Amino acid sequence: MDNEEIIAFFPFMYDKKGWLYKYSFIGFGQANYMNFIGYDHSLGLAIEFVIDGIISKRKHVLFNMHGLLTSCATPGTLEAYLRKKSISFSTHCVITPFINLDKIQMDEYLKKRQKLHRLNRGEKKLLENADMEVLKIGAEKMDAIFQLHEKRWKKKHDTSGFTNQKEKNFFRSLTQLQGGPVNIELDGLYIDDRMIAFNYGFRCRERYVSYVLGFDDDFEIFSPGKILEKEKILQCSKKKNSIFDLSIGYEAYKFELNTDVDFTIKMIFSSRTLLARTARTVISMKERVIHRIKQNQKIVLYKRNKIGKMLFVLKNILKAEKSKEAWNEISYFLLKIKKFLFEWERYRIYEMPRKNGPEIENDSFVALSLKNAIQNDEIGKYHMKKICTKIYGAYKGYYKSNNLPFESVFWINERVIRINEISFLKNFKKKSVFIENWKPENLREICSFVKKQNKANTMFVCVKENSKKKIIAVESLGFTIDERVFKRTIFGFSKTIIY
């Protein structure tokens, strides 16, 4: 204070372990940005007065000051104080990408980014198959947001703490901050009244900070998070915001969206006692290791995905309600090892001119839409990811009226022949259609339906070489072999032969 007038505010909290006092900013672990609050002209004097006072009173003191943006005056002022007092310190930077909305032409900016992210395709596919809208949502949707985030990260290693039980009330209470200089903004991307992505962010004056962006993993193929982020950028531009802050971190999508970068630093320093200096050295070394790891996206992704999945299996393998899912992950992992060590697969691709296809009267099928799947609890819960992948891959699904088990849906593709089991793909040069997930007992009916509904010149099906029953079914209908595909893998070395 100066003449009983507050000239600066230091939002500190401390933790005492033995003789050592550890000072940090409040919000440590949640807030990405923090700062001393004061006038620039008097900030140096305030820093010196407060830190000198703490050290003289506590003796063994460690300061861990996180979240300081290099674009503000504080880091330089604090460093000047430390050098003046000959106090050793370490500085740890993390990049902070942002979009300067004042200096971009929005149409040109979005055109470039949409091509880069293939956003046009994902958004187009969603609009073709469902009613899509972006809505402002309120605090009453926080439970749905937490559920979506937990579903996304249940098999991943999540360090955000966003849905830790003790943090939920904190993030929920922040949504009540309305009407002041800082507001929480919640946005949801909905298809057919189902939220598939959310954005939890802060708006402070003319700056918007995207804090947590999440989406339903089942719809990942459509890039719903990126679609929502694009809509939020547009919204901020229309509101005349200056900065769209993508927050700290090295995630690739941030560097595809940003126009500029800032840096957020953590400054670690201590009093001169041996205990305090030793603690500073240990924490500084730990920060350097963490920084190196976070810069390497391969390590980050391995920790997030591979280790996260291992932890999920270990935690749930003995839990009755989740053991099946854990064992499925183990089975999938063992299958991948088996295919890496040895794989020997042969397939036949059959063709038949459309004009030679069978014709029967009772061949009524209904087109499968995302809305159908969302409204069907069994399909929506267990098979939505597969359905989304099919739709994105230009497949159309059909099922018998009033009979919608996922296993009974057959798929057609007018662009490619795809055999996922051996990663085989062949583009059609002429107007053709590929039929998938048929059964010997319904192939005739399916071919009749496709012949009536589709104007392709040729129909294709695929059969595994050892599937005698299916081979008999396709050949009895008049299909003939177009080509054979053979894939051999030994210790990860693969060779595909087409003849």
XYZ file of C-alpha atoms in Angstrom:
499
model
C 0.000 0.000 0.000
C 1.076 3.595 -0.614
C -0.490 6.234 1.633
C -3.170 3.677 2.540
C -3.945 3.137 -1.161
C -3.589 -0.374 -2.617
C -1.110 -0.225 -5.515
C -0.609 -3.961 -6.147
C -2.147 -7.326 -5.378
C -0.169 -10.586 -5.148
C -2.495 -13.622 -5.495
C -0.226 -16.049 -3.611
C -0.879 -19.272 -1.780
C 1.733 -21.258 0.118
C 2.335 -24.780 1.325
C 4.645 -25.558 4.250
C 6.642 -28.780 4.196
C 8.988 -29.051 7.144
C 10.944 -25.797 7.266
C 10.343 -24.992 3.604
C 7.604 -22.627 2.448
C 6.508 -23.106 -1.184
C 4.818 -20.068 -2.706
C 2.823 -20.197 -5.924
C -0.042 -18.362 -7.552
C -3.582 -19.332 -6.655
C -5.053 -21.459 -9.402
C -1.870 -23.536 -9.671
C -2.859 -26.625 -11.667
C -6.000 -25.023 -13.119
C -5.154 -21.523 -14.335
C -2.959 -21.338 -17.424
C -2.267 -17.630 -16.920
C -1.549 -15.699 -13.717
C 0.023 -12.356 -12.858
C 0.746 -9.773 -10.219
C -1.951 -7.138 -10.321
C -0.621 -3.602 -10.198
C 0.375 -0.466 -12.049
C 3.377 -0.908 -14.333
C 5.125 2.207 -12.994
C 5.075 0.928 -9.397
C 5.253 -2.844 -10.011
C 9.044 -3.062 -9.469
C 8.850 -1.434 -6.030
C 5.881 -3.599 -5.049
C 7.664 -6.830 -6.091
C 10.776 -5.900 -4.131
C 8.806 -4.943 -1.030
C 6.617 -8.081 -0.979
C 9.245 -10.717 -1.847
C 11.885 -9.209 0.432
C 9.320 -9.185 3.228
C 8.370 -12.853 2.718
C 12.010 -13.996 2.600
C 12.995 -12.027 5.707
C 10.077 -13.527 7.634
C 10.153 -17.137 6.375
C 13.905 -17.671 5.584
C 13.492 -21.001 3.688
C 11.256 -19.949 0.776
C 10.705 -21.325 -2.726
C 8.745 -19.337 -5.322
C 7.132 -21.135 -8.275
C 5.522 -18.397 -10.370
C 3.614 -19.947 -13.293
C 1.483 -18.528 -16.101
C 3.325 -15.256 -16.800
C 2.809 -14.076 -20.390
C 5.949 -12.567 -21.914
C 3.793 -9.950 -23.654
C 3.069 -8.300 -20.282
C 5.474 -6.293 -18.124
C 5.723 -8.667 -15.160
C 8.382 -11.178 -16.358
C 10.861 -8.409 -17.238
C 10.197 -6.513 -14.007
C 10.550 -9.670 -11.895
C 13.772 -10.661 -13.662
C 15.230 -7.188 -13.097
C 14.507 -7.540 -9.366
C 16.130 -11.002 -9.180
C 19.263 -9.812 -10.979
C 19.470 -6.748 -8.760
C 19.374 -8.968 -5.658
C 21.708 -11.597 -7.229
C 19.045 -14.282 -6.715
C 19.473 -17.379 -8.893
C 16.405 -18.327 -10.913
C 15.312 -20.577 -13.758
C 12.844 -19.758 -16.511
C 10.706 -22.365 -18.301
C 8.766 -21.384 -21.426
C 5.756 -22.955 -23.091
C 4.472 -21.687 -26.408
C 1.080 -19.977 -26.468
C -0.493 -19.807 -29.946
C -3.244 -17.287 -30.648
C -5.245 -15.797 -33.502
C -5.013 -12.042 -33.974
C -8.535 -11.401 -35.201
C -7.804 -7.753 -35.949
C -5.304 -8.493 -38.688
C -6.963 -11.313 -40.660
C -9.479 -11.434 -43.475
C -11.858 -14.069 -42.134
C -12.934 -15.547 -45.484
C -9.338 -15.990 -46.637
C -8.247 -17.312 -43.240
C -11.002 -19.936 -43.063
C -10.586 -21.041 -46.665
C -6.953 -21.924 -46.034
C -7.645 -23.705 -42.729
C -10.662 -25.657 -43.974
C -8.555 -27.195 -46.731
C -5.813 -27.975 -44.238
C -8.130 -29.709 -41.759
C -10.482 -31.203 -44.377
C -13.194 -29.510 -42.346
C -15.366 -29.099 -45.424
C -15.696 -32.854 -45.856
C -16.519 -33.617 -42.222
C -19.031 -30.790 -41.986
C -20.585 -31.700 -45.322
C -20.999 -35.347 -44.290
C -22.670 -34.330 -41.027
C -25.051 -31.946 -42.777
C -25.954 -34.635 -45.326
C -26.874 -37.123 -42.606
C -28.170 -35.065 -39.671
C -29.451 -31.674 -38.518
C -26.402 -29.839 -37.147
C -26.370 -26.664 -35.057
C -24.093 -24.772 -32.679
C -25.791 -23.547 -29.495
C -24.846 -21.411 -26.523
C -25.430 -23.572 -23.455
C -25.666 -22.856 -19.766
C -24.485 -24.249 -16.449
C -27.306 -26.834 -16.497
C -25.354 -28.697 -19.220
C -22.203 -29.136 -17.126
C -23.082 -32.751 -16.240
C -23.395 -33.557 -19.970
C -20.065 -31.798 -20.608
C -18.323 -33.805 -17.877
C -19.799 -37.065 -19.223
C -18.624 -36.260 -22.743
C -15.118 -35.437 -21.514
C -14.928 -38.583 -19.374
C -16.072 -40.744 -22.284
C -13.421 -39.197 -24.522
C -10.620 -39.742 -22.009
C -11.616 -42.958 -20.268
C -8.950 -44.932 -22.167
C -6.456 -42.083 -22.305
C -4.121 -40.510 -19.759
C -5.817 -37.216 -18.896
C -3.695 -34.634 -17.052
C -6.160 -31.745 -17.362
C -7.986 -32.537 -14.122
C -11.162 -31.221 -15.732
C -13.309 -34.077 -14.481
C -11.553 -35.017 -11.256
C -14.307 -35.200 -8.683
C -12.809 -32.484 -6.481
C -12.460 -30.141 -9.480
C -15.980 -30.481 -10.861
C -17.589 -28.125 -8.363
C -14.872 -25.558 -9.068
C -15.413 -25.564 -12.839
C -19.168 -25.671 -12.331
C -19.095 -22.664 -10.000
C -17.051 -20.653 -12.498
C -20.007 -20.772 -14.878
C -21.811 -18.426 -12.479
C -19.320 -15.673 -13.353
C -21.471 -13.508 -15.588
C -21.804 -9.769 -16.058
C -18.275 -8.812 -14.975
C -15.045 -8.399 -16.947
C -14.580 -12.193 -16.972
C -17.283 -14.539 -18.232
C -17.408 -18.288 -18.805
C -18.797 -19.226 -22.212
C -20.125 -22.699 -22.989
C -20.852 -23.763 -26.560
C -22.175 -27.090 -27.846
C -22.224 -28.724 -31.269
C -25.450 -30.709 -31.660
C -26.676 -33.179 -34.256
C -30.304 -34.275 -34.010
C -30.481 -32.891 -30.448
C -27.401 -34.821 -29.289
C -24.338 -32.875 -28.129
C -21.210 -34.250 -29.804
C -18.733 -31.476 -28.922
C -18.338 -28.684 -26.378
C -16.122 -25.683 -25.755
C -15.472 -24.375 -22.229
C -13.813 -20.971 -22.469
C -13.242 -17.601 -20.829
C -13.921 -14.168 -22.240
C -12.095 -11.252 -20.654
C -12.784 -7.932 -22.318
C -11.616 -8.411 -25.943
C -9.762 -11.694 -25.385
C -11.321 -15.152 -25.596
C -9.417 -18.129 -24.132
C -10.343 -21.640 -25.277
C -9.755 -23.617 -22.072
C -11.203 -27.100 -22.710
C -12.368 -28.373 -26.086
C -13.974 -31.822 -26.036
C -15.968 -34.085 -28.295
C -17.699 -37.452 -28.455
C -15.100 -39.997 -29.552
C -17.728 -41.883 -31.575
C -17.947 -38.923 -33.990
C -14.209 -38.228 -34.153
C -13.996 -39.028 -37.883
C -16.045 -35.863 -38.623
C -13.683 -33.615 -36.584
C -16.524 -32.160 -34.453
C -14.098 -30.344 -32.153
C -12.507 -28.520 -35.069
C -15.911 -27.684 -36.525
C -16.973 -26.158 -33.197
C -13.664 -24.290 -32.842
C -14.158 -22.811 -36.318
C -17.666 -21.648 -35.389
C -16.351 -20.106 -32.170
C -13.662 -18.195 -34.093
C -16.386 -16.816 -36.377
C -18.493 -15.893 -33.352
C -15.593 -14.029 -31.699
C -14.825 -12.184 -34.929
C -18.439 -11.011 -35.208
C -18.300 -9.781 -31.599
C -15.221 -7.702 -32.481
C -12.900 -9.591 -30.139
C -9.212 -8.921 -30.799
C -7.595 -12.166 -29.625
C -8.703 -15.775 -29.897
C -6.346 -17.487 -27.457
C -5.758 -21.184 -28.180
C -4.127 -21.568 -24.735
C -0.762 -23.072 -23.883
C 0.566 -26.246 -25.465
C 2.162 -27.876 -28.475
C -0.908 -29.613 -29.952
C -0.627 -29.678 -33.744
C -4.098 -28.252 -34.416
C -3.196 -25.028 -32.563
C -0.336 -24.321 -34.961
C -2.622 -24.939 -37.901
C -5.085 -22.349 -36.593
C -2.852 -19.660 -35.082
C -1.576 -16.477 -36.705
C 0.826 -15.438 -33.899
C 2.529 -16.851 -30.820
C 3.198 -15.618 -27.319
C 5.078 -17.445 -24.568
C 3.957 -18.326 -21.076
C 6.776 -18.714 -18.617
C 7.298 -20.181 -15.174
C 9.936 -18.480 -13.043
C 11.382 -20.498 -10.170
C 13.571 -18.821 -7.537
C 14.240 -19.093 -3.827
C 15.875 -17.574 -0.809
C 19.613 -18.218 -0.356
C 19.432 -20.964 2.271
C 20.787 -24.415 1.352
C 17.360 -26.072 1.802
C 15.607 -23.558 -0.462
C 18.348 -23.649 -3.154
C 18.294 -27.470 -3.199
C 14.501 -27.528 -3.621
C 14.775 -24.959 -6.433
C 17.380 -27.077 -8.253
C 15.266 -30.233 -7.997
C 12.061 -28.554 -9.215
C 13.903 -26.761 -12.032
C 15.377 -30.050 -13.264
C 11.934 -31.645 -13.151
C 10.483 -28.750 -15.193
C 13.211 -29.122 -17.838
C 12.405 -32.840 -18.242
C 8.663 -32.154 -18.493
C 9.300 -29.390 -21.047
C 11.415 -31.694 -23.238
C 8.767 -34.408 -23.099
C 5.926 -32.038 -24.001
C 7.861 -30.761 -27.009
C 8.066 -34.314 -28.383
C 4.584 -35.134 -29.668
C 5.451 -38.818 -30.155
C 6.177 -39.194 -26.446
C 3.079 -37.155 -25.514
C 0.829 -39.296 -27.717
C 2.397 -42.532 -26.453
C 1.813 -41.474 -22.850
C -1.700 -40.229 -23.597
C -2.920 -43.150 -25.721
C -0.802 -46.247 -25.080
C -0.103 -45.794 -21.382
C -3.629 -44.470 -20.877
C -5.075 -47.627 -22.403
C -2.798 -49.831 -20.272
C -3.955 -48.040 -17.120
C -7.594 -48.450 -18.183
C -7.116 -52.215 -18.582
C -5.295 -52.601 -15.249
C -7.913 -50.573 -13.369
C -10.945 -52.317 -14.862
C -9.978 -55.902 -15.663
C -11.364 -57.141 -12.333
C -14.409 -54.837 -12.240
C -17.557 -56.717 -13.235
C -19.156 -53.808 -15.113
C -16.053 -52.964 -17.156
C -14.072 -56.205 -17.353
C -15.521 -57.108 -20.774
C -14.296 -53.834 -22.253
C -10.863 -54.341 -20.691
C -10.609 -57.890 -22.079
C -11.645 -56.604 -25.514
C -8.662 -54.260 -25.427
C -6.374 -57.153 -24.497
C -7.790 -59.296 -27.322
C -7.321 -56.459 -29.817
C -3.720 -55.968 -28.676
C -2.936 -59.686 -29.009
C -4.519 -59.730 -32.470
C -2.277 -56.835 -33.545
C 0.782 -58.739 -32.337
C -0.344 -61.841 -34.199
C -0.852 -59.879 -37.420
C 2.537 -58.215 -36.977
C 4.309 -61.560 -36.543
C 2.441 -63.523 -39.188
C -0.535 -62.907 -41.445
C -1.580 -64.886 -44.498
C -4.856 -63.745 -46.027
C -6.464 -64.398 -49.426
C -9.578 -62.715 -50.785
C -11.589 -62.983 -53.982
C -13.259 -59.957 -55.545
C -16.313 -60.931 -57.608
C -18.170 -58.833 -60.180
C -21.505 -59.084 -61.954
C -23.075 -56.784 -64.576
C -26.051 -54.990 -63.086
C -28.286 -56.160 -65.929
C -27.634 -59.796 -64.900
C -28.659 -59.159 -61.312
C -31.675 -61.013 -59.851
C -35.059 -59.365 -59.512
C -37.513 -60.214 -56.760
C -40.543 -58.316 -55.519
C -40.080 -58.314 -51.752
C -36.779 -56.511 -51.403
C -37.713 -53.474 -49.302
C -34.854 -51.897 -47.369
C -34.608 -48.580 -45.514
C -31.619 -46.215 -45.638
C -29.714 -45.922 -42.341
C -29.128 -42.339 -41.152
C -27.261 -40.941 -38.161
C -30.635 -39.983 -36.713
C -31.761 -43.637 -36.869
C -28.616 -44.704 -35.042
C -28.846 -41.963 -32.402
C -32.468 -42.844 -31.627
C -31.683 -46.560 -31.369
C -30.114 -47.083 -27.933
C -28.368 -50.345 -28.759
C -26.766 -49.085 -31.956
C -26.024 -45.628 -30.561
C -24.234 -47.026 -27.535
C -22.184 -49.834 -29.055
C -21.785 -49.224 -32.803
C -21.920 -45.465 -33.420
C -18.183 -45.145 -34.090
C -18.339 -47.840 -36.803
C -21.396 -46.210 -38.391
C -19.721 -42.792 -38.458
C -16.590 -44.282 -40.024
C -18.682 -45.959 -42.720
C -20.664 -42.818 -43.525
C -17.504 -40.707 -43.685
C -15.961 -43.305 -46.009
C -18.789 -42.781 -48.557
C -20.782 -45.882 -47.544
C -24.572 -45.981 -47.455
C -26.244 -48.392 -45.051
C -29.573 -50.180 -45.495
C -31.652 -52.388 -43.237
C -34.970 -54.223 -43.266
C -37.972 -52.190 -42.163
C -38.662 -52.478 -38.411
C -35.533 -54.613 -37.967
C -32.432 -52.662 -37.030
C -29.802 -54.795 -35.315
C -26.418 -53.457 -36.442
C -25.325 -56.868 -37.710
C -28.172 -56.901 -40.261
C -27.154 -53.593 -41.920
C -25.534 -54.011 -45.327
C -23.396 -51.287 -46.893
C -22.761 -50.096 -50.435
C -19.966 -47.905 -51.735
C -20.033 -46.288 -55.170
C -16.443 -45.027 -55.045
C -14.122 -47.775 -53.853
C -13.654 -51.421 -52.988
C -12.276 -51.530 -49.466
C -11.093 -54.621 -47.558
C -10.263 -53.279 -44.109
C -8.838 -56.554 -42.799
C -5.846 -56.297 -45.164
C -5.877 -52.508 -45.759
C -6.775 -52.952 -49.422
C -8.306 -50.095 -51.390
C -9.245 -49.834 -55.056
C -10.961 -46.862 -56.682
C -13.655 -47.431 -59.276
C -12.808 -46.199 -62.763
C -16.315 -46.788 -64.088
C -19.761 -46.511 -62.542
C -19.825 -49.425 -60.096
C -21.039 -50.359 -56.625
C -19.409 -52.447 -53.895
C -21.680 -54.425 -51.525
C -20.443 -55.229 -48.030
C -21.699 -57.087 -44.921
C -24.101 -59.347 -46.771
C -24.979 -62.916 -45.824
C -25.476 -65.909 -48.139
C -29.165 -66.099 -47.225
C -29.945 -62.464 -48.120
C -27.507 -61.769 -50.976
C -30.110 -62.370 -53.700
C -32.535 -59.921 -52.072
C -29.792 -57.318 -51.582
C -28.617 -57.583 -55.193
C -32.205 -57.159 -56.404
C -32.607 -54.038 -54.259
C -29.276 -52.555 -55.394
C -30.157 -53.233 -59.035
C -33.407 -51.262 -58.686
C -32.016 -48.409 -56.596
C -28.595 -47.925 -58.147
C -27.638 -47.066 -61.736
C -24.136 -48.573 -61.528
C -23.084 -50.787 -64.436
C -21.338 -53.391 -62.264
C -21.848 -54.860 -58.785
C -18.870 -56.081 -56.747
C -18.611 -58.264 -53.641
C -15.636 -59.586 -51.708
C -15.213 -63.086 -50.229
C -12.491 -64.584 -48.088
C -10.783 -67.478 -49.883
C -11.783 -70.080 -47.288
C -15.457 -68.970 -47.008
C -16.927 -71.874 -49.008
C -20.544 -71.067 -48.203
C -20.193 -67.477 -49.417
C -18.303 -68.535 -52.536
C -21.134 -70.905 -53.454
C -23.710 -68.128 -52.831
C -22.031 -65.527 -55.063
C -21.179 -67.931 -57.873
C -24.704 -69.373 -57.921
C -26.048 -65.835 -58.500
C -23.785 -65.360 -61.514
C -20.865 -63.425 -60.007
C -17.497 -64.129 -61.608
C -14.001 -63.538 -60.235
C -12.566 -60.141 -61.139
C -9.297 -60.504 -59.215
C -7.676 -62.165 -56.238
C -5.857 -60.333 -53.453
C -3.169 -62.004 -51.358
C -1.470 -60.368 -48.370
C 1.447 -61.865 -46.475
C 3.035 -60.360 -43.355
C 6.063 -61.748 -41.516
C 7.571 -59.807 -38.590
C 5.980 -56.568 -39.772
C 7.097 -56.828 -43.398
C 4.046 -56.985 -45.654
C 3.535 -57.774 -49.305
C 0.253 -57.530 -51.210
C -0.172 -59.389 -54.493
C -3.102 -58.818 -56.860
C -3.653 -61.336 -59.637
